[in-house]
Short mmCIF file of C-alpha atoms and ligand atoms in Angstrom, two decimals:
data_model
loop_
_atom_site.label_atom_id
_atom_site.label_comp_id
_atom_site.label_asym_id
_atom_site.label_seq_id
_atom_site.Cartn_x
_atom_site.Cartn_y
_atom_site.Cartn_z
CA UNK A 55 -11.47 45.54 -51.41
CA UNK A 56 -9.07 44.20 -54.18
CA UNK A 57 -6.78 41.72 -53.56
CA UNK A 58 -4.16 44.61 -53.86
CA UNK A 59 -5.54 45.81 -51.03
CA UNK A 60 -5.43 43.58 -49.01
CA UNK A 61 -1.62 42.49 -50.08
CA UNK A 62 -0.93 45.43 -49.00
CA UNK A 63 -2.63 45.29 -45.58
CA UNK A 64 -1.35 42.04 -45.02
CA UNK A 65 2.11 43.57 -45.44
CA UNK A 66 1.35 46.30 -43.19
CA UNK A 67 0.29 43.81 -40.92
CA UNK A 68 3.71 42.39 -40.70
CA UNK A 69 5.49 45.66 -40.42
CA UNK A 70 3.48 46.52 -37.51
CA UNK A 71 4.25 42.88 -35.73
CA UNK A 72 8.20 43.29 -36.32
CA UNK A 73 7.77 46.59 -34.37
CA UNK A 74 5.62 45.15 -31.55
CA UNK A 75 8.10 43.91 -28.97
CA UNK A 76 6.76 44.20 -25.97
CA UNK A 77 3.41 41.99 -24.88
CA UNK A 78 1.18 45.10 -24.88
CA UNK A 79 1.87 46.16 -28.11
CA UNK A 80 1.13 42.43 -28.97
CA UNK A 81 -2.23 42.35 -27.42
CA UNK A 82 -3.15 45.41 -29.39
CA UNK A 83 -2.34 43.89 -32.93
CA UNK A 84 -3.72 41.10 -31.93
CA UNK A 85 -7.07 42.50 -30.86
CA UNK A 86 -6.69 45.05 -33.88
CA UNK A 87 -6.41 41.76 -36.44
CA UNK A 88 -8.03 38.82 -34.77
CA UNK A 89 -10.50 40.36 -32.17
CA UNK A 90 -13.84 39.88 -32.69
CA UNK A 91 -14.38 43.47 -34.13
CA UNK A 92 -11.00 43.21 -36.24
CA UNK A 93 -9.71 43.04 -39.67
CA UNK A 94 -9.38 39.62 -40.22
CA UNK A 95 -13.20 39.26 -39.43
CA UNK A 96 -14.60 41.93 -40.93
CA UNK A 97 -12.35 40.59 -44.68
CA UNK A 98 -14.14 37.43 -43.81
CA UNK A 99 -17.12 38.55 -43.58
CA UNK A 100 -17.10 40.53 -46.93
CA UNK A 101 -15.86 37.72 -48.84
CA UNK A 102 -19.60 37.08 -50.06
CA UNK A 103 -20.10 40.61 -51.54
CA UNK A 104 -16.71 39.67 -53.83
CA UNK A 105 -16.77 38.58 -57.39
CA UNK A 106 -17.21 34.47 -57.21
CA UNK A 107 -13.54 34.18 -59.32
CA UNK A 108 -11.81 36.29 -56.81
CA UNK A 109 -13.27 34.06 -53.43
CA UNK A 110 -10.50 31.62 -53.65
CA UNK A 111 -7.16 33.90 -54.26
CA UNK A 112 -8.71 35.75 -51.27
CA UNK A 113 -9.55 32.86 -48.83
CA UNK A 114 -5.99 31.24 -49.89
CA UNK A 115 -4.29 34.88 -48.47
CA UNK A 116 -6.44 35.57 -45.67
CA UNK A 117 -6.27 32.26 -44.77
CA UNK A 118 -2.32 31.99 -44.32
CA UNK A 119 -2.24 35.52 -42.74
CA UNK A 120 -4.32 34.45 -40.18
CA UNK A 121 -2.32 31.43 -39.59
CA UNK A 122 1.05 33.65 -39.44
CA UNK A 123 -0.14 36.45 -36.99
CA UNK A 124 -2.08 33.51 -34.47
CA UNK A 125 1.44 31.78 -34.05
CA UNK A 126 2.96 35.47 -33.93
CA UNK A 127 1.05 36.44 -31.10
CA UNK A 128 0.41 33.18 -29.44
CA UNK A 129 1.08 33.77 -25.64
CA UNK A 130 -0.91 37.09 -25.52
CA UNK A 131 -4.58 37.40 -24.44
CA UNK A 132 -4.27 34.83 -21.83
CA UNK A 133 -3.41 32.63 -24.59
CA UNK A 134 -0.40 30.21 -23.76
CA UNK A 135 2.60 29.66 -25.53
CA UNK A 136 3.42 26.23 -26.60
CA UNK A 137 5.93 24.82 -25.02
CA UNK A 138 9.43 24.87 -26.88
CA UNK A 139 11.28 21.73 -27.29
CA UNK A 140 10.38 18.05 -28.31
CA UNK A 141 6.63 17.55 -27.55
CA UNK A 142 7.54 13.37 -26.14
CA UNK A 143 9.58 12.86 -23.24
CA UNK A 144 11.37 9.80 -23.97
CA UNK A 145 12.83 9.97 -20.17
CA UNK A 146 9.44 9.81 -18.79
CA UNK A 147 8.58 6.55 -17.22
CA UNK A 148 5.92 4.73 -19.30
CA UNK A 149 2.19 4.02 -17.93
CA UNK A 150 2.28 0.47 -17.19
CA UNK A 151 -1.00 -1.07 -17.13
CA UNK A 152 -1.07 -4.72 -14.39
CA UNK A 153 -1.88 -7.53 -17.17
CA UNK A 154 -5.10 -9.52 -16.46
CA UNK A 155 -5.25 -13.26 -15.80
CA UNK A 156 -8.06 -15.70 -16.77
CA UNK A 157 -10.45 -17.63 -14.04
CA UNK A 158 -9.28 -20.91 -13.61
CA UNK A 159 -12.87 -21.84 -14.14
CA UNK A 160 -12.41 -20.13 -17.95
CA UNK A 161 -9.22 -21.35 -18.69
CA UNK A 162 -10.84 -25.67 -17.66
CA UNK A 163 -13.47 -24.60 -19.74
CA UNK A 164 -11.96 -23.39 -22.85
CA UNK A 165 -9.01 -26.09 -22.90
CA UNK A 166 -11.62 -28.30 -22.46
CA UNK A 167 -13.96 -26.92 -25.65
CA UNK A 168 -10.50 -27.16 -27.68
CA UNK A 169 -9.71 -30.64 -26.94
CA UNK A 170 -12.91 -31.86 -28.03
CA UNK A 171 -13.15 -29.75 -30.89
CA UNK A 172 -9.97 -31.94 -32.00
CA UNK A 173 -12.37 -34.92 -31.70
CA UNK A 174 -15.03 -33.51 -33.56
CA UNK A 175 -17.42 -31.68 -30.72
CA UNK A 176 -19.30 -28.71 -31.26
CA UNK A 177 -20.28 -26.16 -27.83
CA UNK A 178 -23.41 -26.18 -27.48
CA UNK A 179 -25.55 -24.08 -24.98
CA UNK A 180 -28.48 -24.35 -22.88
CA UNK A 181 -30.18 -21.76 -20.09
CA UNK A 182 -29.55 -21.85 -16.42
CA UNK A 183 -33.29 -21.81 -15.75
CA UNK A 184 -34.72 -25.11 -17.32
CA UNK A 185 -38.38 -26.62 -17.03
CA UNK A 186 -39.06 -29.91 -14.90
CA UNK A 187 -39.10 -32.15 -18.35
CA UNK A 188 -35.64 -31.30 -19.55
CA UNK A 189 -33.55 -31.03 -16.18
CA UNK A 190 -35.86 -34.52 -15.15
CA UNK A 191 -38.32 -36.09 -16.21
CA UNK A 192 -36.48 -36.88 -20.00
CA UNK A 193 -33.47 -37.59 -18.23
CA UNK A 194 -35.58 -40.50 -16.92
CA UNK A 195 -36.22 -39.40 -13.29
CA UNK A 196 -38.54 -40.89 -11.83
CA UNK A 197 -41.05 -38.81 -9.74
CA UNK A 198 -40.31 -39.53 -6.24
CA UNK A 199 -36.45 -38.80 -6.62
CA UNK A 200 -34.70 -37.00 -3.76
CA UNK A 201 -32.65 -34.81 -6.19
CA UNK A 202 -36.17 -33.24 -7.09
CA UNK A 203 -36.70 -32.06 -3.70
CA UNK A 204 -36.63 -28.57 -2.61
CA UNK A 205 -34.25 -29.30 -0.47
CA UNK A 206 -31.82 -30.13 -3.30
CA UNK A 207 -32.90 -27.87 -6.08
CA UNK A 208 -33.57 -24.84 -6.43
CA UNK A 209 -37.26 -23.83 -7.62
CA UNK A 210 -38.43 -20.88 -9.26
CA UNK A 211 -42.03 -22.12 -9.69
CA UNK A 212 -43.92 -25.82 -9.87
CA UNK A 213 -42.22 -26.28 -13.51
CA UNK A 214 -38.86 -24.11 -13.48
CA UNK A 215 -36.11 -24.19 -11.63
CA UNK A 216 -32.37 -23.11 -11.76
CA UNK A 217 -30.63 -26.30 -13.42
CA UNK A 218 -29.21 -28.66 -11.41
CA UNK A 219 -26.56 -30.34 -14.22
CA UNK A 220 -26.19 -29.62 -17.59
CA UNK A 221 -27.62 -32.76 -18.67
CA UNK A 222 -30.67 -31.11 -19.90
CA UNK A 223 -28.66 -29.90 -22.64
CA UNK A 224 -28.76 -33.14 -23.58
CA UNK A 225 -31.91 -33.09 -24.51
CA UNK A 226 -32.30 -29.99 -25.69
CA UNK A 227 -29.59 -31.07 -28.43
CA UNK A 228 -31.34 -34.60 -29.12
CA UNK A 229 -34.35 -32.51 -29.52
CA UNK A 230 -33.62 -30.33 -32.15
CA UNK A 231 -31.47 -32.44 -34.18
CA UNK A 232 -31.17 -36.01 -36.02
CA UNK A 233 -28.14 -38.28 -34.92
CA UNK A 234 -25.32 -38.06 -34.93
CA UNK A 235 -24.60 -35.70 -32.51
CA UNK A 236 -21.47 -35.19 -30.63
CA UNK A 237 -21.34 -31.92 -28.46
CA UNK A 238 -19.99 -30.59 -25.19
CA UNK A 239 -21.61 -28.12 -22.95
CA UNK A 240 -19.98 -25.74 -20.33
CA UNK A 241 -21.86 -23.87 -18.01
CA UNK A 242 -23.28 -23.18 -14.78
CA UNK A 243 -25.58 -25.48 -12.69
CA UNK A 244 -27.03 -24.44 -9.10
CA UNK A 245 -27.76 -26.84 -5.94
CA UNK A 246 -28.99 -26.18 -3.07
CA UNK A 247 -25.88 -26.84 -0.90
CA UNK A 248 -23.92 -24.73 1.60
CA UNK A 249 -20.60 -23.76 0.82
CA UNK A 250 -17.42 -25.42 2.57
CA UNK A 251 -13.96 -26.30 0.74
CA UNK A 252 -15.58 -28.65 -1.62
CA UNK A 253 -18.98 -27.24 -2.44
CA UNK A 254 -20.52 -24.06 -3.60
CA UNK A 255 -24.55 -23.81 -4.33
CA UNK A 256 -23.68 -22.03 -7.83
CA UNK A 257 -20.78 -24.23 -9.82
CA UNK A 258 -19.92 -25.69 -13.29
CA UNK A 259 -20.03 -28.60 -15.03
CA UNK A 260 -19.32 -29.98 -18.69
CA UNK A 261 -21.54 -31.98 -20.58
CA UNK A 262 -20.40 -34.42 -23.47
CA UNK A 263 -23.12 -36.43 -25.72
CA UNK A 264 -21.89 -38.57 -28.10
CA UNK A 265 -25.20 -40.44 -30.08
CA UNK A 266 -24.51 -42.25 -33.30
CA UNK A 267 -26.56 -44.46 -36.18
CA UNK A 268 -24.18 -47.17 -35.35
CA UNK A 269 -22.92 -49.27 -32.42
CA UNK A 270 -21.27 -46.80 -29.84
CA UNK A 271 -19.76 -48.56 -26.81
CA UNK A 272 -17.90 -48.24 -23.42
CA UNK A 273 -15.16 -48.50 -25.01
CA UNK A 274 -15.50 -45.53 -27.12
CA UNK A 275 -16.34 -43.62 -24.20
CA UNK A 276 -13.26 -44.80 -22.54
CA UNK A 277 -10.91 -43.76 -25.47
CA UNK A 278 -12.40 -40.75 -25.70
CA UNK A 279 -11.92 -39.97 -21.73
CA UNK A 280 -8.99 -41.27 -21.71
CA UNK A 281 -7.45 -38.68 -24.24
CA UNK A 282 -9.58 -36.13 -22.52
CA UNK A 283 -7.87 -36.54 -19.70
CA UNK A 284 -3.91 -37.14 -20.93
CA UNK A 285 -4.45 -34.23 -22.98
CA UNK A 286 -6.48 -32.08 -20.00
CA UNK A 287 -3.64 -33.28 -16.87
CA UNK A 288 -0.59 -33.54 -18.79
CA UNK A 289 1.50 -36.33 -19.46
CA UNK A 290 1.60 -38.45 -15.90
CA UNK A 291 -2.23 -39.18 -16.80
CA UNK A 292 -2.17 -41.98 -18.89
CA UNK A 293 -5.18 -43.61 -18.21
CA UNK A 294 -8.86 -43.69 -16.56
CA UNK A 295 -11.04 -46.45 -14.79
CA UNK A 296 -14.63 -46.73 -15.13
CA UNK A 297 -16.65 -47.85 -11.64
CA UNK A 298 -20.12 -48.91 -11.59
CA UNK A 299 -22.18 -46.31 -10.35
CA UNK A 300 -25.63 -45.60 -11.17
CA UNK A 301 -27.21 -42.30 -12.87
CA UNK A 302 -31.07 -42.57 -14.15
CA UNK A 303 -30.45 -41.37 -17.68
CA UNK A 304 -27.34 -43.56 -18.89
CA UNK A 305 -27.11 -47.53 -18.55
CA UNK A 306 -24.96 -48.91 -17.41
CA UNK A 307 -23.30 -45.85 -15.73
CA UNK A 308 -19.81 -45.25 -14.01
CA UNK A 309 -18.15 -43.06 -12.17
CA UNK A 310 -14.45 -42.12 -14.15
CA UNK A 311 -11.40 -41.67 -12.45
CA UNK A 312 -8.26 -39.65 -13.99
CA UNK A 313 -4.53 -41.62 -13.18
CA UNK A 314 -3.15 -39.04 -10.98
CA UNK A 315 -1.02 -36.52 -12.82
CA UNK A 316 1.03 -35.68 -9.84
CA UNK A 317 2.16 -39.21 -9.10
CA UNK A 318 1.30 -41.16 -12.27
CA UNK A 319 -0.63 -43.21 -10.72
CA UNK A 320 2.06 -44.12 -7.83
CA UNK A 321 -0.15 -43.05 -4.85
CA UNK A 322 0.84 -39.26 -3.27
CA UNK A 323 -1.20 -36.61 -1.26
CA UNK A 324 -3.14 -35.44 -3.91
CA UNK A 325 -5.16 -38.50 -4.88
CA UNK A 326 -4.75 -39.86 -1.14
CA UNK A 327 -2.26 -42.56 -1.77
CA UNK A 328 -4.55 -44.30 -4.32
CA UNK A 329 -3.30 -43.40 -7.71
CA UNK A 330 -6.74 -42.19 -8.77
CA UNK A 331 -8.69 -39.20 -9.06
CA UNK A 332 -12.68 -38.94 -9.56
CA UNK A 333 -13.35 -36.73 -12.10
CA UNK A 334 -16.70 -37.63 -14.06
CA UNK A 335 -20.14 -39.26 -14.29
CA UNK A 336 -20.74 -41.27 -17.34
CA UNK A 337 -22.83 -44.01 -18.87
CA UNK A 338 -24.18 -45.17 -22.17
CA UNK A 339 -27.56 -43.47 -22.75
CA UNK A 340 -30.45 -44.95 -21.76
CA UNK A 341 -32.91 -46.19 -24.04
CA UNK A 342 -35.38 -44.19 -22.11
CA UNK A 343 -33.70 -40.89 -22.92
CA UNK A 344 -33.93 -41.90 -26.57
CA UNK A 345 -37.61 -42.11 -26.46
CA UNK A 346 -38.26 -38.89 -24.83
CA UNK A 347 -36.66 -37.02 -27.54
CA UNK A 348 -37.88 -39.12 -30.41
CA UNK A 349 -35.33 -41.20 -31.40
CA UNK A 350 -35.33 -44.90 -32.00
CA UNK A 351 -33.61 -46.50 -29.04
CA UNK A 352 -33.26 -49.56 -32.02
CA UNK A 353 -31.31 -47.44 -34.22
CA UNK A 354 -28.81 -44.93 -32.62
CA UNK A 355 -25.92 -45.79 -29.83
CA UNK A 356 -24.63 -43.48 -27.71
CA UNK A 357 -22.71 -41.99 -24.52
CA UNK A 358 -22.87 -39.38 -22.30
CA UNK A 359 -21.03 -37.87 -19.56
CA UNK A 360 -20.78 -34.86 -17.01
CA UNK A 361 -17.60 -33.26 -15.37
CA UNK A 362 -17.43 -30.48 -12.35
CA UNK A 363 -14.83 -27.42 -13.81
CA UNK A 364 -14.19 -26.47 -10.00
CA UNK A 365 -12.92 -29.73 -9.04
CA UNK A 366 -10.61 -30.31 -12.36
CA UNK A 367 -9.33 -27.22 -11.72
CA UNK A 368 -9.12 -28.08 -8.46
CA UNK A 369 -6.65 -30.91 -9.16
CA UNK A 370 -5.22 -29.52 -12.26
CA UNK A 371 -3.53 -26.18 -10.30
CA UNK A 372 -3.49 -27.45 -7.02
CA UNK A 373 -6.17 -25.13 -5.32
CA UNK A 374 -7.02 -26.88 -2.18
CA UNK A 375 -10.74 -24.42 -1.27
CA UNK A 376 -13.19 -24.09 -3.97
CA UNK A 377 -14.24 -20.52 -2.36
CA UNK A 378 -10.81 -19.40 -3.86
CA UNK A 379 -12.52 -19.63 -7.40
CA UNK A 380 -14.88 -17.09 -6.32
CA UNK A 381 -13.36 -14.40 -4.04
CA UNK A 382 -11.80 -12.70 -6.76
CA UNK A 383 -8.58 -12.18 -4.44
CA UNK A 384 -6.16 -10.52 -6.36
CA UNK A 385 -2.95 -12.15 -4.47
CA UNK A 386 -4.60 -15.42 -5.66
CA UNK A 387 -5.34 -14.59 -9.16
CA UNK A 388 -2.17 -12.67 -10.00
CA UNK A 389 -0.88 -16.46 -9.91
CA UNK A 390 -3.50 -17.43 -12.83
CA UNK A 391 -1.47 -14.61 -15.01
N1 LIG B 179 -25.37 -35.08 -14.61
C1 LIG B 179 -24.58 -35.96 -13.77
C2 LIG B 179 -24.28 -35.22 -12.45
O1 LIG B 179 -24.55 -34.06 -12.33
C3 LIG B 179 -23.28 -36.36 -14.44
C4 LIG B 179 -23.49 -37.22 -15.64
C5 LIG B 179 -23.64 -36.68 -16.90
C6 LIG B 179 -23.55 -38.59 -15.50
C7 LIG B 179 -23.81 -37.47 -18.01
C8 LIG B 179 -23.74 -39.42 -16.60
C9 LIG B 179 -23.85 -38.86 -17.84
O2 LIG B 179 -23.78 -35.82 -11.52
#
């Protein structure tokens, strides 16, 4: 075929679909041009016998004629039409997707990691399952503790268990690395309680280490809690108080309460008339702790200290059951969004 030839079929073509106007006569070009035995094929098909120079001119036509007699006949063969008009329906209501909201639990945990990073903390992580020496022993536990027994933790064998605090990052941290350090760590921590309001077997707690090669003191620990907890309640909490308390792994220890942030310290429901919240576990660490990892209890200060996430968010948004945090009710965490 030259490509006079098939000019002129093409142009034939288009003479026959101008006097094809009912859907029969339709059918038949179409099968006649496009159908698998047709014309349009069978060109195809001999375009390798052509002359190379000639392929293109041909493949340009046959191409476009193609195009021109498949919109022609669209809507025969079963084939159907496009629909005329606009193709978007502005008046069509849009496909609104329900925004998701964050778990409380997240949201204390990352404000927290972001307020610390502003003092110079790093996140660091641990695993839930630890070994005796790191949840323990290094954290200066003495062997015949109660916390130790399987009626408190949870055992996987004589040596592992899920942790019981995140303390153990603690060490893990001290460990690996030469003072100073100064991390937090949020995660999960098991014990082997029954679940009511306040407790849950599986909750979370933050870690904060603070180690130095010069004096560290109560007092830093203080300032440092103490804008923790102004910038982590709002503006009512101005101020923490330390009470003695004892924990085997920091010396002297405390127990930290938070001003309340409903009351400012006045005395309210929320922190049962007495102005004060209990929020954290803290101490100075022990010089034990230092030897365990390797450091010279001599030359590096420090402090340390542990916070549940359930019960600041607890206070923090006014959630009075902790089971809330993990029924994944959507009435209650719609209110999160
Ligand atoms: N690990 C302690 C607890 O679970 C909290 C704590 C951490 C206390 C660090 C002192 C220092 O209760």
């Amino acid at each position: 075929m030259t490509l006079e030839e098939l000019q002129a079929k093409h142009e034939e073509s288009l003479k026959e679909l101008a006097a094809a106007t009912d859907d029969a006569a339709r059918e038949q070009l179409r099968i006649k041009y496009l159908g698998r035995n047709g014309l349009l094929p069978a060109i195809v098909k001999g375009f390798k016998d052509l002359p190379k120079e000639d392929r293109p001119a041909f493949g340009k036509i046959t191409g476009q004629w193609r195009q021109e007699l498949e919109s022609a006949l669209a809507g025969t063969g079963g084939v159907a039409a496009a629909p005329k008009g606009p193709a978007f329906d502005p008046s069509l209501p849009g496909r609104w997707t329900r925004p998701g909201a964050k778990s409380p639990i997240s949201r204390v945990m990352e404000e927290t990691a972001a307020i610390f990073a502003r003092l110079g903390f790093s996140v660091e992580d641990g695993p839930d399952i630890e070994n005796k020496f790191n949840n323990f022993t290094a954290l200066n536990t003495p062997a015949h503790h109660p916390s130790m027994d399987p009626s408190d933790t949870l055992w996987l064998t004589d040596d592992l268990l899920l942790r019981t605090q995140t303390s153990p990052v603690q060490i893990r941290t001290m460990t690996a690395n030469k003072p100073p350090v100064r991390i937090i760590t949020p995660g999960r921590t098991y014990r082997r309680d029954t679940t009511d309001a306040t407790h849950s077997a599986n909750f979370h707690q933050i870690e904060g280490l603070y180690v130095d090669i010069k004096p560290v003191s109560l007092a830093d620990l203080k300032s440092t809690l103490t804008y923790y907890a102004h910038e982590m309640m709002g503006p009512r909490c101005k101020a923490i108080r330390f009470r003695p308390h004892f924990f085997p792994f920091t010396e002297p220890s405390v127990e930290v309460d938070f001003q309340c942030h409903v009351c400012g310290g006045k005395g309210c429901r929320v922190c049962k008339q007495s102005g004060w919240i209990e929020v954290a576990g803290a101490g100075l660490v022990d010089p034990r702790v230092y030897r365990f990892v390797g450091y010279d209890p001599e030359k590096v200060w420090g402090f340390a200290f542990g916070m549940g996430v359930e019960r600041i968010a607890m206070i923090k948004y006014g959630i009075p059951d902790i089971r809330w945090l993990y029924e994944n009710d959507v009435s209650f965490l719609n209110q999160m969004a």
